[in-house]
Coordinates of N, CA and C in Angstrom, one line a residue:
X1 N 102.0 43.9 -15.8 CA 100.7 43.3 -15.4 C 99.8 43.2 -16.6
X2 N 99.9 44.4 -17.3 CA 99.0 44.3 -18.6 C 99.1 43.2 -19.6
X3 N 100.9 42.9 -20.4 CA 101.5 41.9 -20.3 C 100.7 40.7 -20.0
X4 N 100.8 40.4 -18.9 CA 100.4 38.7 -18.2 C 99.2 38.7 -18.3
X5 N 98.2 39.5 -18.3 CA 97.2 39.9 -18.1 C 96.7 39.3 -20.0
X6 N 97.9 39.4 -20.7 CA 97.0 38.9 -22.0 C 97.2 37.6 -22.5
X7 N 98.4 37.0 -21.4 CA 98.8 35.8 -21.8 C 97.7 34.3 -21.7
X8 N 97.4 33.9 -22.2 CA 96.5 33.0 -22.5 C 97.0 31.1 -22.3
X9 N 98.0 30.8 -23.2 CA 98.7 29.6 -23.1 C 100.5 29.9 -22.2
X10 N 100.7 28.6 -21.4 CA 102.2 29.0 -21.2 C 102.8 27.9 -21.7
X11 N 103.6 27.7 -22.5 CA 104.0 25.9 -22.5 C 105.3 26.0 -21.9
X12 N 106.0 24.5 -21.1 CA 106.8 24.2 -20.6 C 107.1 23.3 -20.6
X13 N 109.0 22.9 -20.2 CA 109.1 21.4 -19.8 C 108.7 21.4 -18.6
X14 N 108.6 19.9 -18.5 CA 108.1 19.3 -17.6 C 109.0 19.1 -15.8
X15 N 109.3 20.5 -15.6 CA 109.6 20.7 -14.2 C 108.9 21.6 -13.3
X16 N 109.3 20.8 -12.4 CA 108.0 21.9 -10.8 C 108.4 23.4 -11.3
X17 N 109.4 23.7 -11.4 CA 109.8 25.4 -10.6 C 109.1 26.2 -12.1
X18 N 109.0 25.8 -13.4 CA 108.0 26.3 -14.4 C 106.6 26.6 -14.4
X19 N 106.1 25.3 -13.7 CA 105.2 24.7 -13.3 C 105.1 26.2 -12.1
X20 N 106.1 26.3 -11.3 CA 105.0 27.1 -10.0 C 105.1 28.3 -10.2
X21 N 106.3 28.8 -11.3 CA 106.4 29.8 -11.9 C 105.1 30.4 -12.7
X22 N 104.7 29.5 -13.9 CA 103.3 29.9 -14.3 C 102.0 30.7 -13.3
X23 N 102.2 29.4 -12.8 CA 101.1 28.8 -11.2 C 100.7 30.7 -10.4
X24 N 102.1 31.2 -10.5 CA 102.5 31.9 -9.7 C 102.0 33.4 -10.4
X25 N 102.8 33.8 -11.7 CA 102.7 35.0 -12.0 C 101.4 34.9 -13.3
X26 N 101.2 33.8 -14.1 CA 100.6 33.9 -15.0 C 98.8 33.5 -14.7
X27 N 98.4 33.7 -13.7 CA 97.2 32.5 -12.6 C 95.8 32.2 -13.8
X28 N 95.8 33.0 -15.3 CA 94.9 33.0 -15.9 C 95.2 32.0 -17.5
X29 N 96.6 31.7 -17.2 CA 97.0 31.2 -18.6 C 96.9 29.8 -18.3
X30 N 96.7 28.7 -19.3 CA 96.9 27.4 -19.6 C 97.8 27.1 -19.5
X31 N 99.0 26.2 -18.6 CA 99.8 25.6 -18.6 C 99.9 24.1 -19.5
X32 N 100.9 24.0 -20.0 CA 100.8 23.3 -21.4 C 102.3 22.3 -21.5
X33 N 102.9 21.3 -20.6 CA 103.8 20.5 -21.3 C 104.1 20.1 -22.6
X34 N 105.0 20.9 -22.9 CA 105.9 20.8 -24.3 C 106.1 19.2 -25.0
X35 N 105.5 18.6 -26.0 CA 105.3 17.2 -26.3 C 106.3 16.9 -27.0
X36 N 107.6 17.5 -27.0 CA 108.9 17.1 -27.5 C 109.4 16.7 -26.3
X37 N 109.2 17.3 -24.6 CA 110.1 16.7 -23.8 C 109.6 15.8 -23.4
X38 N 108.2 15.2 -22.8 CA 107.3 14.5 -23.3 C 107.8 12.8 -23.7
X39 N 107.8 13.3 -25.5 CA 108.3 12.2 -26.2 C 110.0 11.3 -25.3
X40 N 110.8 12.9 -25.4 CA 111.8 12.4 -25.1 C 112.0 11.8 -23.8
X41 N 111.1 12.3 -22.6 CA 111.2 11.1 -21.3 C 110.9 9.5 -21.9
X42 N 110.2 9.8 -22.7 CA 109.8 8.5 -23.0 C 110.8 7.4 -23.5
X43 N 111.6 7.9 -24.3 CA 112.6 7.6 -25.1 C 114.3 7.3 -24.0
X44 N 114.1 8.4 -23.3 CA 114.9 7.6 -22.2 C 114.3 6.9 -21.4
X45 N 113.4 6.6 -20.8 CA 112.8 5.7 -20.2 C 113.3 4.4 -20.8
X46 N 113.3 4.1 -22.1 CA 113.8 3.3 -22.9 C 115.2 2.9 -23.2
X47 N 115.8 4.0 -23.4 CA 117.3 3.9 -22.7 C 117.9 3.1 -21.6
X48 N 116.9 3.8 -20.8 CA 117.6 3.0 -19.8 C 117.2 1.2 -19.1
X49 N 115.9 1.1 -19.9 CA 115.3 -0.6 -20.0 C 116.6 -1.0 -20.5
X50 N 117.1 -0.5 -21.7 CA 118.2 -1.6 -22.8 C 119.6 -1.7 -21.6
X51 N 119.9 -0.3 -21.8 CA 120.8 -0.4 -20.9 C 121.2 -1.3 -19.1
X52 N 119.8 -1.7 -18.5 CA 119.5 -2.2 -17.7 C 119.8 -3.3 -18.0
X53 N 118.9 -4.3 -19.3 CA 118.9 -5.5 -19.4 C 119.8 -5.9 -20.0
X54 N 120.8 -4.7 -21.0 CA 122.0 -4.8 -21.1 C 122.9 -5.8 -20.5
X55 N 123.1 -4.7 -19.1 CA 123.6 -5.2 -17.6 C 123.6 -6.3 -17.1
X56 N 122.6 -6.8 -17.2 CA 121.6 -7.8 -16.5 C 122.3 -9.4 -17.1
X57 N 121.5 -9.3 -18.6 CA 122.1 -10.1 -19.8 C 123.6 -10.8 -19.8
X58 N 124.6 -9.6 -20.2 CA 126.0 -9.7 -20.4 C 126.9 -9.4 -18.9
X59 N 126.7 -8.9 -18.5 CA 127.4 -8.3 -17.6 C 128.1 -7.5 -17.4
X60 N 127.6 -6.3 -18.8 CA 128.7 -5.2 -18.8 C 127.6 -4.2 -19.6
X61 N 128.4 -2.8 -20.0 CA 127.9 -2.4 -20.9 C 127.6 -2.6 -21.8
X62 N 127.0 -1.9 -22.9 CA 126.6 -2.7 -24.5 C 128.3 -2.3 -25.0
X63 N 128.5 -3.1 -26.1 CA 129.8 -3.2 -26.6 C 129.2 -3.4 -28.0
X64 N 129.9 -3.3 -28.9 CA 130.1 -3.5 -30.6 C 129.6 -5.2 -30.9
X65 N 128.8 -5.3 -31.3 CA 128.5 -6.6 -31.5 C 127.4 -7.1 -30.6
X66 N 126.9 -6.7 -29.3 CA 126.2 -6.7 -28.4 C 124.5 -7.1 -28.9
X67 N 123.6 -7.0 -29.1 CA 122.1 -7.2 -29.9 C 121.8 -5.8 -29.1
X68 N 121.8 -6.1 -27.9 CA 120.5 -4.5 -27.9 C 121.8 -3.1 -28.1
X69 N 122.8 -3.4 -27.6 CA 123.4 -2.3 -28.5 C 123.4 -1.9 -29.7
X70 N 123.5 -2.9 -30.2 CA 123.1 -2.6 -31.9 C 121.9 -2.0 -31.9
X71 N 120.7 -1.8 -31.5 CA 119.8 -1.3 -31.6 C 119.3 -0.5 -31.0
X72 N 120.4 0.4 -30.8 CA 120.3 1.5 -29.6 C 119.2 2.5 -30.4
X73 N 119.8 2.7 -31.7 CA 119.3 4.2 -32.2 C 118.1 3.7 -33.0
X74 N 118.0 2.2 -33.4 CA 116.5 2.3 -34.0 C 115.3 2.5 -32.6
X75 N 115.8 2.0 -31.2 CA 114.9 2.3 -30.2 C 114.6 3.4 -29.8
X76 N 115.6 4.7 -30.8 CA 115.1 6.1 -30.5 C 114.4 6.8 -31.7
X77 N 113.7 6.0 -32.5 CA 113.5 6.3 -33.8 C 111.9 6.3 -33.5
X78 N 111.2 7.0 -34.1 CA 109.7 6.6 -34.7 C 109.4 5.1 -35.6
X79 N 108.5 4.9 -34.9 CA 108.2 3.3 -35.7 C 107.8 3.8 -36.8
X80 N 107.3 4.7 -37.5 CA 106.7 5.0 -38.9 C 108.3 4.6 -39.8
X81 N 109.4 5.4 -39.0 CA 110.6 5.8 -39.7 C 111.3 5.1 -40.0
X82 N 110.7 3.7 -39.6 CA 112.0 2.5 -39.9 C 111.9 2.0 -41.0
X83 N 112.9 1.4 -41.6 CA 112.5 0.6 -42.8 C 112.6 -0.8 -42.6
X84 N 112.4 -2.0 -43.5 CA 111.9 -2.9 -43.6 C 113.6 -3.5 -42.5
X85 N 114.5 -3.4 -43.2 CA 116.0 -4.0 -42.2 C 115.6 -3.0 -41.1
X86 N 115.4 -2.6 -40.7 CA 115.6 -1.4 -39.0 C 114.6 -2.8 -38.6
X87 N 113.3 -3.0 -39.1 CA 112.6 -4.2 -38.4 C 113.0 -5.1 -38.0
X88 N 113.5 -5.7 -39.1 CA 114.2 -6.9 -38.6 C 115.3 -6.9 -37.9
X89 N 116.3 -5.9 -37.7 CA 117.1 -5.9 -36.8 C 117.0 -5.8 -35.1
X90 N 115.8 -5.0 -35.5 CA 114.9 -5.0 -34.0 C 114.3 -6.6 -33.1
X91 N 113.9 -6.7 -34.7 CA 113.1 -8.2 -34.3 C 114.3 -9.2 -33.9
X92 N 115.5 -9.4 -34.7 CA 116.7 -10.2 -34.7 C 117.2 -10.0 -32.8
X93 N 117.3 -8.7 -32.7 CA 118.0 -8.4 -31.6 C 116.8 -8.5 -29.9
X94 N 115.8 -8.4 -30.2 CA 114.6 -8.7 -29.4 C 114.5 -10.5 -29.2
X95 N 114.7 -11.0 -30.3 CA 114.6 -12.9 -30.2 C 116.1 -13.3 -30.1
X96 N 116.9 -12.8 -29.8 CA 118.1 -12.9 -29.3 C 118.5 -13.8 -27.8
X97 N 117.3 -13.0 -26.8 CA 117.2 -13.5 -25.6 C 115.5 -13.1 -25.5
X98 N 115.4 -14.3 -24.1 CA 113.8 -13.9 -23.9 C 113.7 -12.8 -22.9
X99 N 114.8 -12.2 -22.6 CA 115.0 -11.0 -21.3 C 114.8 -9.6 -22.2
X100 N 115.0 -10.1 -23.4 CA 114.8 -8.5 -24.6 C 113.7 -8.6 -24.2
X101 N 112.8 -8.8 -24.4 CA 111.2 -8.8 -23.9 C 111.1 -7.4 -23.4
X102 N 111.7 -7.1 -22.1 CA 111.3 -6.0 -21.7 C 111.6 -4.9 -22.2
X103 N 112.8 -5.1 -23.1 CA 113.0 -3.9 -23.6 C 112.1 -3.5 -24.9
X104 N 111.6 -4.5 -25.4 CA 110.7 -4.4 -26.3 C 108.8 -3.7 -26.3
X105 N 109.1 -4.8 -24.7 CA 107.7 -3.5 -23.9 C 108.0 -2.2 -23.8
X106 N 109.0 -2.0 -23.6 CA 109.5 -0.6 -23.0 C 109.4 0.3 -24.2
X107 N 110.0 -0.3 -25.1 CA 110.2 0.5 -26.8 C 108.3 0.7 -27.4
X108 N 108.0 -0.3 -27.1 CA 106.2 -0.4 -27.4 C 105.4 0.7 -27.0
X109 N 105.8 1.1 -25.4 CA 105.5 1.8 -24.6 C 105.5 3.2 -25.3
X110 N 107.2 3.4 -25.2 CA 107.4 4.7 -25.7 C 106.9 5.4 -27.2
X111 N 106.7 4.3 -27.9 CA 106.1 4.5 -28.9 C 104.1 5.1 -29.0
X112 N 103.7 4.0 -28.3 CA 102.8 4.8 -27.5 C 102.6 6.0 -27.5
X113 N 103.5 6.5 -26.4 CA 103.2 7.9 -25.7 C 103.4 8.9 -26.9
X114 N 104.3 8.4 -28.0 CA 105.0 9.0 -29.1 C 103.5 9.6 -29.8
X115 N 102.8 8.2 -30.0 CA 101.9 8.4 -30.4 C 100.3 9.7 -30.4
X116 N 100.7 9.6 -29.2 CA 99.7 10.5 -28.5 C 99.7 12.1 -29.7
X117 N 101.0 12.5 -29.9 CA 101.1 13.8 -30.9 C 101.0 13.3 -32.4
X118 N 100.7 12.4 -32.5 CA 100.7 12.4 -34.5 C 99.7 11.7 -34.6
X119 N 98.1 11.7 -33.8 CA 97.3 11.6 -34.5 C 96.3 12.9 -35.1
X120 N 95.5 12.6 -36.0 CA 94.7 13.6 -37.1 C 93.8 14.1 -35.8
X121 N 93.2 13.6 -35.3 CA 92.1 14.0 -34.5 C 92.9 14.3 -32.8
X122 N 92.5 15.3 -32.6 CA 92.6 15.7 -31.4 C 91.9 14.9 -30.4
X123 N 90.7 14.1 -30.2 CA 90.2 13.5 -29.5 C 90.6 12.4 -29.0
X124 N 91.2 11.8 -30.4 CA 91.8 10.6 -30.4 C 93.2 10.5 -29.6
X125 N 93.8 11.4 -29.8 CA 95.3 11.6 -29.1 C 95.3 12.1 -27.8
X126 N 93.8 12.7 -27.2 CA 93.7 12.6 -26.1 C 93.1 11.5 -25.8
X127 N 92.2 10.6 -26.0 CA 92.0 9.5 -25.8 C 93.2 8.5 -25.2
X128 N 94.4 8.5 -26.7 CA 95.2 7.5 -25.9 C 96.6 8.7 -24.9
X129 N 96.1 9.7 -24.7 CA 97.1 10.1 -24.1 C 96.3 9.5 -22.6
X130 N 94.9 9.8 -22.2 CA 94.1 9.2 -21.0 C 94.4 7.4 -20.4
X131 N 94.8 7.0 -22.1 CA 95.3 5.5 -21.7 C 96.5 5.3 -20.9
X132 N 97.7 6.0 -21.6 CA 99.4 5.9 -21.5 C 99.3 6.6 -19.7
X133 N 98.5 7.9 -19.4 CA 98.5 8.3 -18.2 C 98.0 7.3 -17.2
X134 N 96.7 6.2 -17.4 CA 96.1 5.2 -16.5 C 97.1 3.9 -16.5
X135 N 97.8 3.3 -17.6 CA 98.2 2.2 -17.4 C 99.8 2.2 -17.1
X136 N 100.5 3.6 -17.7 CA 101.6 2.9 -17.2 C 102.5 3.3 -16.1
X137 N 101.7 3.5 -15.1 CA 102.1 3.5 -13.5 C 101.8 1.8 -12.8
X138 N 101.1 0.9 -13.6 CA 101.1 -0.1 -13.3 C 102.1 -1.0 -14.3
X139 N 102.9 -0.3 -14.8 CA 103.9 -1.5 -15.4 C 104.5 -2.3 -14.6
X140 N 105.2 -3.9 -14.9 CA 106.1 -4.3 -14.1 C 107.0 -4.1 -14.5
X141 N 107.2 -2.9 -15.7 CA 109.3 -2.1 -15.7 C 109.1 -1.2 -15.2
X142 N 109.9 -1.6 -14.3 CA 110.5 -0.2 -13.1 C 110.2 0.8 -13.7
X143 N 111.0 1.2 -15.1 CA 111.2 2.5 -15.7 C 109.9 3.1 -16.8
X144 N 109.4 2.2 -17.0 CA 108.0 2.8 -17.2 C 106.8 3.2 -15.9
X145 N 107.1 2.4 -15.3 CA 106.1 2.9 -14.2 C 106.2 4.1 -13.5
X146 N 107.4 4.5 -13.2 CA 108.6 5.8 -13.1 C 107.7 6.9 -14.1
X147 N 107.9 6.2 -15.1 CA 107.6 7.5 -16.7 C 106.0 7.5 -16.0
X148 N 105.1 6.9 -15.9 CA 103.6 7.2 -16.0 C 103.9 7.6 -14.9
X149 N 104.2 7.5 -13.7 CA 104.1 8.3 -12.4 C 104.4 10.0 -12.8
X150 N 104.9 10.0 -13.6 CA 105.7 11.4 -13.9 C 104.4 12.2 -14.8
X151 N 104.3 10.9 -16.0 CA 102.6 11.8 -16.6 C 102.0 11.9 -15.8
X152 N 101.3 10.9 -15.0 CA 100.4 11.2 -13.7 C 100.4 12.8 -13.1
X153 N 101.2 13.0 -12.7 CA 101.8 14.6 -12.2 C 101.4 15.3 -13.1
X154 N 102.0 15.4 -14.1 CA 101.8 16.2 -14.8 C 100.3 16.4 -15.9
X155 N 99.2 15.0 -15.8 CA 98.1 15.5 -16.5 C 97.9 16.6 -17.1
X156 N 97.1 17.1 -16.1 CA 96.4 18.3 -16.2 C 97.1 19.3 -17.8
X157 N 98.3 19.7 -17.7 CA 99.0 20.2 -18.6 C 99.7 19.2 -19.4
X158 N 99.7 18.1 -19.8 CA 99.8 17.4 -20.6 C 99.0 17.1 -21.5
X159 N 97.0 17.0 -21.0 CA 95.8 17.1 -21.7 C 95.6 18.1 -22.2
X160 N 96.1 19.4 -21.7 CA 96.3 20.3 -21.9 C 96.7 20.6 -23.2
X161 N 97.6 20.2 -24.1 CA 97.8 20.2 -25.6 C 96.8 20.0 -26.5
X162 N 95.9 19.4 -26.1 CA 95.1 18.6 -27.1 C 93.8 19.3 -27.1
X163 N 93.8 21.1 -25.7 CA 92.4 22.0 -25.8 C 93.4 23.7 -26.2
X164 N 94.5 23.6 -26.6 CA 95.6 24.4 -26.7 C 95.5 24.5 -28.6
X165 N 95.0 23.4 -29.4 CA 95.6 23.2 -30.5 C 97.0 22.9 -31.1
X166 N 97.4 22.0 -29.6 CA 99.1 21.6 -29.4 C 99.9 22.6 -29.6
X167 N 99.7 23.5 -28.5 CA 100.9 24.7 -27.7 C 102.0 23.8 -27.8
X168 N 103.1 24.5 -28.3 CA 104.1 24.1 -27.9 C 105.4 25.1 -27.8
X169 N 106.6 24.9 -27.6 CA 107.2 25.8 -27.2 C 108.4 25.2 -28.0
X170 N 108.4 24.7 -29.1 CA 109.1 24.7 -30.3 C 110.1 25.5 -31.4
X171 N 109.5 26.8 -30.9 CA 110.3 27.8 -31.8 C 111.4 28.4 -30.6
X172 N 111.1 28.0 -29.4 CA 111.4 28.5 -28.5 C 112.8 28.0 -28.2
X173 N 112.7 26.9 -28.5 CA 113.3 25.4 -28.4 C 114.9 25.9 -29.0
X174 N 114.4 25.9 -30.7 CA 114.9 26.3 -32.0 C 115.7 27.3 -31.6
X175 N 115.6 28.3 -31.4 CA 116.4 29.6 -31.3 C 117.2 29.3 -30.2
X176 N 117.1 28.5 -28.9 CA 117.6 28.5 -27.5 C 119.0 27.4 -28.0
X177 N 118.1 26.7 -29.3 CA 119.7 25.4 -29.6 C 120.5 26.2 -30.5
X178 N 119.9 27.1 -31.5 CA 121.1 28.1 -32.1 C 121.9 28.7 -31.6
X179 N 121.4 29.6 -30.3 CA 122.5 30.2 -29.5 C 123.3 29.8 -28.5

């Protein structure tokens, strides 16, 4: 009891039974969504737009030569991290068809939410984290509207990083993928 009694922040992924676990034994600590898993719904969210329009497009999976398969792994990249060809192959593979479109929203999107952790100011990355939570439960892609329905839920502990000094549960992470 003494223990829980000092714990202050909890961070977590972003599932209920963590969530009611906190809820439950910790009733005085800050629950805190971990902004690597976060990122990464976002990033599948995106996944699965390409893979979708993929579908849609060709009529199959992506294959070797495909445009958005080719561009699978810059759509899981940081926009900072690309270089000048990662652009253009994005852009090549996006004007390919006018149906890339969505996957290009989708990639826009996730980049976005990406965004929310790599700004300087804390205010600001809650600012647009307040944006990414209000608008994209009204997307017209299925799978973003999905993704903001899910921030939606999870607010509270999502805003939550940005009065935390971005708790995260990183080292936690680290040691759990070594062993």
């Amino acid at each position: 009891e003494a223990f829980r009694a000092r714990v202050k922040v909890a961070t977590l992924d972003p599932f209920h039974g963590y969530k009611n676990a906190i809820d439950d034994q910790l009733q005085d600590a800050i629950a805190v969504v971990d902004a690597f898993h976060l990122v990464k719904l976002g990033g599948h969210a995106v996944d699965e737009v390409r893979r979708r329009v993929q579908q849609e497009t060709l009529g199959h999976r992506g294959r070797s030569g495909d445009p958005l398969y080719g561009i699978r792994t810059i759509l899981r990249a940081g926009v900072e991290h690309l270089t000048e060809r990662q652009h253009e192959r994005l852009a090549r593979a996006i004007a390919a068809d006018e149906r890339h479109d969505e996957v290009h929203i989708a990639w826009q999107a996730g980049q976005e939410l990406r965004s929310v952790f790599h700004q300087k100011n804390p205010a600001e990355g809650r600012r647009i984290a307040g944006k990414v939570i209000a608008s994209f439960p009204s997307c017209p892609i299925a799978e973003i509207a999905r993704l903001g329905r899910t921030l939606k839920q999870w607010r509270e502990p999502f805003l939550a990083y940005f009065t935390t000094a971005g708790a995260n549960n990183g080292g936690t992470e680290a040691i759990n993928g070594l062993i």
